[in-house]
mmCIF file of C-alpha atoms and ligand atoms in Angstrom:
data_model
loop_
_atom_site.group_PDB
_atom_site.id
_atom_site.type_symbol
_atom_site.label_atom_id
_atom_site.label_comp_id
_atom_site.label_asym_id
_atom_site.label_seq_id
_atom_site.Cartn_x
_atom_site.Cartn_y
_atom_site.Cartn_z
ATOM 1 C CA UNK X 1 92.313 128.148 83.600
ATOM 2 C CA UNK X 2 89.176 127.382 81.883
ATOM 3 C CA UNK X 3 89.796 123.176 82.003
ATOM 4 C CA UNK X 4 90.855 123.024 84.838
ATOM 5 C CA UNK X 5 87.383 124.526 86.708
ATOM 6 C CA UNK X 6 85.639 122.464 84.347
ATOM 7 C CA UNK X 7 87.167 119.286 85.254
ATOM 8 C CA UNK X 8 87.362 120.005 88.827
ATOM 9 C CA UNK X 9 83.169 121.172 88.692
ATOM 10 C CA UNK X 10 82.185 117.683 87.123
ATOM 11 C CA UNK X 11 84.098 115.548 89.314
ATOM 12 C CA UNK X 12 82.215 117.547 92.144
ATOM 13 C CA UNK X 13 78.739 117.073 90.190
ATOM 14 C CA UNK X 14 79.678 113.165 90.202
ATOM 15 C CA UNK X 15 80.345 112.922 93.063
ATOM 16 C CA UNK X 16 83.980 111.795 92.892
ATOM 17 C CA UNK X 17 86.863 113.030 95.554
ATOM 18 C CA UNK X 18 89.954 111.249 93.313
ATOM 19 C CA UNK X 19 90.676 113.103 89.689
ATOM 20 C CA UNK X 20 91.394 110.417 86.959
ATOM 21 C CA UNK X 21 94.981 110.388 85.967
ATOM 22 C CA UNK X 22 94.056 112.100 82.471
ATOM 23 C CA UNK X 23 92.212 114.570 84.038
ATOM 24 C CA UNK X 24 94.731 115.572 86.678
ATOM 25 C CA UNK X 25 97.196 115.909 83.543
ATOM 26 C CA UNK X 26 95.273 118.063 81.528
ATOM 27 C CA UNK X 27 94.950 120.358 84.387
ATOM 28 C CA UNK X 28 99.089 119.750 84.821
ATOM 29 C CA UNK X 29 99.456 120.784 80.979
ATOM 30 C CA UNK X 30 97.157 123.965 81.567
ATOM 31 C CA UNK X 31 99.520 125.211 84.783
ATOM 32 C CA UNK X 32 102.525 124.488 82.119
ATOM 33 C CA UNK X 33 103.522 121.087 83.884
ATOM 34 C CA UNK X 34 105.273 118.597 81.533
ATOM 35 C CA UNK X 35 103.390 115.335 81.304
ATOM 36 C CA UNK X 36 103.833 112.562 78.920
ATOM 37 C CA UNK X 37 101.732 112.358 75.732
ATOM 38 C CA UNK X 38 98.828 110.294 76.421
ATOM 39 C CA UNK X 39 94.939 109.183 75.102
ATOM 40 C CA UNK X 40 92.290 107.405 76.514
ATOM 41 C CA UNK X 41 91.511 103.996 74.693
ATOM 42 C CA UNK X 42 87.413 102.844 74.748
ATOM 43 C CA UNK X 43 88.361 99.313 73.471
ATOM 44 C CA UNK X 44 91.424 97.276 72.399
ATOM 45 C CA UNK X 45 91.186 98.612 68.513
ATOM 46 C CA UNK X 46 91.514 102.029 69.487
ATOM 47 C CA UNK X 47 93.997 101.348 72.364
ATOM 48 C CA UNK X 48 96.591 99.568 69.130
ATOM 49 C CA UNK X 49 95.532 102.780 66.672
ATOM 50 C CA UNK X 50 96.661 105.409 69.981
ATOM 51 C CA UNK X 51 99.922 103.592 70.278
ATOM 52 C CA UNK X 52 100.680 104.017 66.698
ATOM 53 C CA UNK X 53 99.986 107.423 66.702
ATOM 54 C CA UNK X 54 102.149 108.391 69.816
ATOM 55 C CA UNK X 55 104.892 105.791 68.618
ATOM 56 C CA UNK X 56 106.399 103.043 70.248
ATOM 57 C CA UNK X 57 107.387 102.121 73.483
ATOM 58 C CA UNK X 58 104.048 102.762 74.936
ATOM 59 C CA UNK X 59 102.567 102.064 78.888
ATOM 60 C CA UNK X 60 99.039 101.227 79.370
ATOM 61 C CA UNK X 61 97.185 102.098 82.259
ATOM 62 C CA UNK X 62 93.705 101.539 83.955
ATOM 63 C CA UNK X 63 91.058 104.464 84.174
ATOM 64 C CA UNK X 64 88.412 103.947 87.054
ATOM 65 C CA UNK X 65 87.544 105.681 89.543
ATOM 66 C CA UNK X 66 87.912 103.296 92.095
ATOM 67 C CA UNK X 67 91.079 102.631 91.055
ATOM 68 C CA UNK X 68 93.901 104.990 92.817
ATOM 69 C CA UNK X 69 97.060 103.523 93.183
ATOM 70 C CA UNK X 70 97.016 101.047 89.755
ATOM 71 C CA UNK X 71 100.003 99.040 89.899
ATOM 72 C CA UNK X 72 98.690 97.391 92.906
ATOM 73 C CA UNK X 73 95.694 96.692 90.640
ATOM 74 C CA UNK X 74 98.052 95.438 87.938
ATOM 75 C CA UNK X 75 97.014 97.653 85.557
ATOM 76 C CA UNK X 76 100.134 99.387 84.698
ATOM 77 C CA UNK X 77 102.139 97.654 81.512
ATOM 78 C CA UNK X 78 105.128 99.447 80.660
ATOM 79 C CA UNK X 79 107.259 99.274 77.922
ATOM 80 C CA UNK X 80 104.905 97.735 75.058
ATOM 81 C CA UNK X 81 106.816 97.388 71.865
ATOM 82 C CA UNK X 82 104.133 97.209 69.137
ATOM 83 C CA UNK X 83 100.526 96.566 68.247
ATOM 84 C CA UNK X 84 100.027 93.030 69.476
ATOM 85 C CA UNK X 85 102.174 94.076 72.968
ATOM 86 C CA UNK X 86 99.292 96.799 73.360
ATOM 87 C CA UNK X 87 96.445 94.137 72.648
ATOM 88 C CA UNK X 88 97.311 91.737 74.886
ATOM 89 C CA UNK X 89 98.467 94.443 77.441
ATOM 90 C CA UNK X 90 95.019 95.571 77.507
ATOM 91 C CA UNK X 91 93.236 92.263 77.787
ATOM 92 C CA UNK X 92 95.658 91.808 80.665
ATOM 93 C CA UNK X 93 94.818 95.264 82.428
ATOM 94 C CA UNK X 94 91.295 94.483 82.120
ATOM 95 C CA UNK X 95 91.655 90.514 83.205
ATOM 96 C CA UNK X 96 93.650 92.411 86.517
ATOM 97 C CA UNK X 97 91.311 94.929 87.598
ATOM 98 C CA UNK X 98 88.275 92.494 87.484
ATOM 99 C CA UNK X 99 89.820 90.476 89.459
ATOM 100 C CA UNK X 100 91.243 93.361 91.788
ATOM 101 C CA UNK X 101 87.562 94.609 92.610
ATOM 102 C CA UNK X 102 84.981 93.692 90.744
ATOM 103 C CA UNK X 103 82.961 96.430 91.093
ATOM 104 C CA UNK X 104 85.705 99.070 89.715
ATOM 105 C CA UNK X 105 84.135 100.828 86.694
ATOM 106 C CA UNK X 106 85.978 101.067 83.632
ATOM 107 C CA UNK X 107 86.482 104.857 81.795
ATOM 108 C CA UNK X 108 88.995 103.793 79.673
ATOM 109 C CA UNK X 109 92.576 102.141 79.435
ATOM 110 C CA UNK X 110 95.018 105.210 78.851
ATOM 111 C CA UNK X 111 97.815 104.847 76.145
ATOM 112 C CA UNK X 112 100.937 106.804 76.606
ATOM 113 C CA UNK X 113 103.970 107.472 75.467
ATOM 114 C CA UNK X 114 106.911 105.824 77.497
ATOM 115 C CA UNK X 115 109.535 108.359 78.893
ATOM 116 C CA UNK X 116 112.941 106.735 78.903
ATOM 117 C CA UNK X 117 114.435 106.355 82.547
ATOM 118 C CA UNK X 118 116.264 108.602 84.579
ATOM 119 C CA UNK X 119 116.153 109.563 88.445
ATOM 120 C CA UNK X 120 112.671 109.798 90.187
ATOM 121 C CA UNK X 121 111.463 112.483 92.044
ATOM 122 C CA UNK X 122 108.196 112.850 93.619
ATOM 123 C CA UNK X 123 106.229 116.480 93.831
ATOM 124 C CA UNK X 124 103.491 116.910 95.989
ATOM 125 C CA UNK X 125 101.175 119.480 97.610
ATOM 126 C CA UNK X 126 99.036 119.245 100.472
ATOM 127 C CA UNK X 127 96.166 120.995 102.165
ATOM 128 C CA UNK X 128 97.530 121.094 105.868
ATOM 129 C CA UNK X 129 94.675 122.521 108.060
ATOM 130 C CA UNK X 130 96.801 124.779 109.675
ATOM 131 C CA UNK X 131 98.995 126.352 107.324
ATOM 132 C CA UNK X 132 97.241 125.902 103.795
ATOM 133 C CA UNK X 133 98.463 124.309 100.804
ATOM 134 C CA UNK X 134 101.804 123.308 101.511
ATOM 135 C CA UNK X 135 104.439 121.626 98.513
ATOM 136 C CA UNK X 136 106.826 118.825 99.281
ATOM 137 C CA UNK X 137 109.423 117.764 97.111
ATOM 138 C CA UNK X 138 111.887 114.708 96.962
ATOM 139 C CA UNK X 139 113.069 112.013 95.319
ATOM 140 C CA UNK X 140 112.109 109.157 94.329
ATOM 141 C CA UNK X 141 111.784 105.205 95.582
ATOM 142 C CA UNK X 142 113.264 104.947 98.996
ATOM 143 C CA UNK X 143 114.586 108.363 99.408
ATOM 144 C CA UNK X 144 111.662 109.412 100.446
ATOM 145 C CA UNK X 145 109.715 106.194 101.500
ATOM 146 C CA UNK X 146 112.733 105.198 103.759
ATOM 147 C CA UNK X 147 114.918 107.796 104.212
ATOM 148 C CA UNK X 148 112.096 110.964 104.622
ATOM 149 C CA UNK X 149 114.786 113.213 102.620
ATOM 150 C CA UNK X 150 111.826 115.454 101.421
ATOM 151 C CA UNK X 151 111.441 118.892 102.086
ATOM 152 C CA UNK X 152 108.702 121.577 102.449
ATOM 153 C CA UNK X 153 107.585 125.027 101.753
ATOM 154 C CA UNK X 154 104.403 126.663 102.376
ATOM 155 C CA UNK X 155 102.583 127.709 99.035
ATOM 156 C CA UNK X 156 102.914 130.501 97.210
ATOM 157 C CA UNK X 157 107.018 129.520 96.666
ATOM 158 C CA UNK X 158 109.471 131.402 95.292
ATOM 159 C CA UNK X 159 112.300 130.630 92.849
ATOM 160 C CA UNK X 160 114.486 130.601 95.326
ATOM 161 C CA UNK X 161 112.758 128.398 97.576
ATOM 162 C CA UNK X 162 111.949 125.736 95.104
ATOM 163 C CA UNK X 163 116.100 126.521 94.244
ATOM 164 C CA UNK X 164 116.264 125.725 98.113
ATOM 165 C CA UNK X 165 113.691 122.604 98.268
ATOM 166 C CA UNK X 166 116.204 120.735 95.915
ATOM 167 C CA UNK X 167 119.199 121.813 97.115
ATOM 168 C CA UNK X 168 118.392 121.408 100.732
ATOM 169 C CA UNK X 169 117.726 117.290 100.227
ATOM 170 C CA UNK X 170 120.621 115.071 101.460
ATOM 171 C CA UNK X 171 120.437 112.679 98.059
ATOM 172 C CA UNK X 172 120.935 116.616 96.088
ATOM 173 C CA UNK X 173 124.036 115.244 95.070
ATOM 174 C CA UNK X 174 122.516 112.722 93.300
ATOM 175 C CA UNK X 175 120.785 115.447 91.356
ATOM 176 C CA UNK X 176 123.941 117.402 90.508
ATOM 177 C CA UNK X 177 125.192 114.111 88.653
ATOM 178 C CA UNK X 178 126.996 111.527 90.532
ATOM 179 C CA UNK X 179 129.192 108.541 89.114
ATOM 180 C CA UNK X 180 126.836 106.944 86.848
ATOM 181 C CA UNK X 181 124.004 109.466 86.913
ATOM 182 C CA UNK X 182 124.122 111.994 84.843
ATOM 183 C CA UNK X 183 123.127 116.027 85.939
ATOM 184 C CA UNK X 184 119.462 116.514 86.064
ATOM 185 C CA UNK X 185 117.515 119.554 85.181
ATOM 186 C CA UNK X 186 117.486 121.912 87.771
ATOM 187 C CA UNK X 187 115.541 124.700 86.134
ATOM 188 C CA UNK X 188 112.905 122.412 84.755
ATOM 189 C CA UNK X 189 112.095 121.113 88.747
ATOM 190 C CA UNK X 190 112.021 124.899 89.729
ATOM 191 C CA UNK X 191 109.576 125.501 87.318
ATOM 192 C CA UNK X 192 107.686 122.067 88.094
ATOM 193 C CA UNK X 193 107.925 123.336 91.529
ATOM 194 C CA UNK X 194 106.503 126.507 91.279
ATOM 195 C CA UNK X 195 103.658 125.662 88.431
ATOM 196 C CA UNK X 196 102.278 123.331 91.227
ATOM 197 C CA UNK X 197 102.619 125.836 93.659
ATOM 198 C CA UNK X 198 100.078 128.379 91.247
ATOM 199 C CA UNK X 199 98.156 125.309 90.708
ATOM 200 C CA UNK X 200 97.148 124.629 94.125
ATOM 201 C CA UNK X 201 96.607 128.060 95.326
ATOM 202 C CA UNK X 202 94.704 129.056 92.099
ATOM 203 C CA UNK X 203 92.579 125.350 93.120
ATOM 204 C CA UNK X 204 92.141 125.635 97.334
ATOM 205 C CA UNK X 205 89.363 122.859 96.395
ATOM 206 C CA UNK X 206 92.347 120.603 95.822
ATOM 207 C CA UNK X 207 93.203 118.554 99.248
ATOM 208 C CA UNK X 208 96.875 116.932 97.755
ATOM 209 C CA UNK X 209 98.076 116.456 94.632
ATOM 210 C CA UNK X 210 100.969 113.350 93.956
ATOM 211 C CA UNK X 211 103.472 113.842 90.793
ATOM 212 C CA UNK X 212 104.456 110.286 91.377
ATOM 213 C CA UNK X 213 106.978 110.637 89.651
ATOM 214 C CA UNK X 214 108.574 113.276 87.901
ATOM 215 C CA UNK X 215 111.646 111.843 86.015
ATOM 216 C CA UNK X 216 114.459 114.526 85.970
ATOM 217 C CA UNK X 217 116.575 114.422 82.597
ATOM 218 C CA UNK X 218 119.550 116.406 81.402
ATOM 219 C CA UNK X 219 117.142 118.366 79.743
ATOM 220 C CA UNK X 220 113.507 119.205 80.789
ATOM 221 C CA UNK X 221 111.513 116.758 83.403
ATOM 222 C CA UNK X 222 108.510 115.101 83.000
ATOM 223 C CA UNK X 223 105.468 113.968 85.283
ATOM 224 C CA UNK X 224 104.495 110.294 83.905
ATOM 225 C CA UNK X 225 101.713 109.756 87.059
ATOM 226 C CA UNK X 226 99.421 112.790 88.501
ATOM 227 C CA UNK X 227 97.379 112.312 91.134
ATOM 228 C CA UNK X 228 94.872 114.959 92.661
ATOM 229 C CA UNK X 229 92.425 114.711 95.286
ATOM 230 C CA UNK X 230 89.797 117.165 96.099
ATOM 231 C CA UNK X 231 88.419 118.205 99.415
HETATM 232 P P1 ADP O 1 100.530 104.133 90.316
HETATM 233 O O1 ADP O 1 99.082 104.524 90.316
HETATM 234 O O2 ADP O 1 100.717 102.723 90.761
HETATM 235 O O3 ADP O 1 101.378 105.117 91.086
HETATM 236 P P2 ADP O 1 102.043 104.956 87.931
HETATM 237 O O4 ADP O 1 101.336 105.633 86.827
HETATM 238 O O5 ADP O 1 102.919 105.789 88.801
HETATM 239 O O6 ADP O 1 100.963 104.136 88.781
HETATM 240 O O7 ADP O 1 102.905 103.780 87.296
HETATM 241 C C1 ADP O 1 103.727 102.925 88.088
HETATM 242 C C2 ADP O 1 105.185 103.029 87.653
HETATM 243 O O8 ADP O 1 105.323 102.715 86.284
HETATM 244 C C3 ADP O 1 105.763 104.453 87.788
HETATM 245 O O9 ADP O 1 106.255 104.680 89.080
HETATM 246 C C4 ADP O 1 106.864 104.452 86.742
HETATM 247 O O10 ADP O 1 108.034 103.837 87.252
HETATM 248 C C5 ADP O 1 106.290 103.549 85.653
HETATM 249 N N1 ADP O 1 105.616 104.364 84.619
HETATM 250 C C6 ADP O 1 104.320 104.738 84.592
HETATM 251 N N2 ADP O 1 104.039 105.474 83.501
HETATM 252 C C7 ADP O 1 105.179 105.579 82.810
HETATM 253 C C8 ADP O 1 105.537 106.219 81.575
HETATM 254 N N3 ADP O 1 104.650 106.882 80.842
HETATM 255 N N4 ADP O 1 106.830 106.132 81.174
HETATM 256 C C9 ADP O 1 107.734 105.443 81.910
HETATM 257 N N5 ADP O 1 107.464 104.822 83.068
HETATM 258 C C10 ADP O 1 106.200 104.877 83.519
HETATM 259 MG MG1 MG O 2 102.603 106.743 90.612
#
């Protein structure tokens, strides 16, 4: 897990507590986490020639530290059919997060690929300080901001408990396919489940990490935000 110590060793070095959302996905890819495809942009030209090369729709995205939870900032464009979409997109994005806090420095604008819609679900892990890294997972929206139906397990998890995580949740049904929704994935949340699970315990420097959200599909499931926070 050779990137993953390297990343986590120069955010430490800079001083920085958040991980920027590439960098918490290529740490996600390396624990075998599906992510979507993704590149950082420096300037508009390359942000066009990315979009191009991962093929249309794309999202944009900020990248700056100082910038955690981006759609307040209004730098999150989804859904950018072509070229000119992704230019003015990214004048946008930048226009936003000046505006947002002035002082937020700018790494990049990330370009990546837009993963059609399906049900959210959220995976998490934190650091409690009493029983270690601990994984949480439920879905999406207001399931879990209104309703609480999450559930949690203390890391290392089994199959079966990440099996039991899902199953356990009052909106499960909504999972096993239900009028209009289609049947999501269950093996490909298990193994979400327990590749953060290794992730965190391999990483005890990591304080919580936020798949915000993983969308579940017929087939497979994919993280399109990660989010990790170190100690
Ligand atoms: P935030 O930092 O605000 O949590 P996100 O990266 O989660 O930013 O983006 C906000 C929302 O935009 C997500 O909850 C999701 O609905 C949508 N979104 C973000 N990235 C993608 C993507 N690659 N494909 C499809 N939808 C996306
Ligand atoms: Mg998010």
């Amino acid at each position: 897990m050779k990137q993953t110590l390297k990343i986590i060793k120069q955010a430490k070095e800079e001083g920085r507590k958040a991980l920027l959302e590439p960098e918490a996905k290529l740490i996600c890819i390396e624990y075998g986490i599906p992510v979507t495809k993704f590149k950082v942009a420096a300037n508009e030209k390359e942000a066009a020639e990315y979009a191009d090369e991962i093929g249309y729709p794309v999202v944009l995205k900020i990248v700056s530290p100082e910038i955690i939870h981006k759609s307040d900032a209004g730098a999150v464009m989804i859904n950018l059919q072509n070229a000119s979409d992704v230019s003015e997109a990214y004048r946008k994005i930048l226009e936003n997060v000046k505006k947002y806090n002035a002082n937020a420095r700018i790494v990049g604008v990330l370009v990546q690929e837009m993963a059609p819609q399906s049900t959210e679900t959220i995976v998490g892990a934190i650091k409690d300080p009493q029983f270690g890294q601990t994984i949480m997972f439920g879905l999406g929206g207001i399931f879990v901001e209104l309703l609480k139906d999450v559930s949690f397990r203390i890391a290392p998890i089994t199959a079966d408990d990440a099996k039991e995580m899902i199953t356990q949740l009052k909106a499960y049904p909504l999972l096993k396919g239900f009028r209009n929704s289609p049947p999501a994935d269950i093996d490909a949340l298990v193994s979400i489940l327990l590749n953060t699970s290794r992730l965190v315990m391999d990483n005890p420097e990591i304080k919580e990490l936020d798949l915000n959200p993983v969308l579940a599909y017929q087939k497979g499931a994919k993280a399109v935000d990660a989010r990790i926070i170190l100690e």
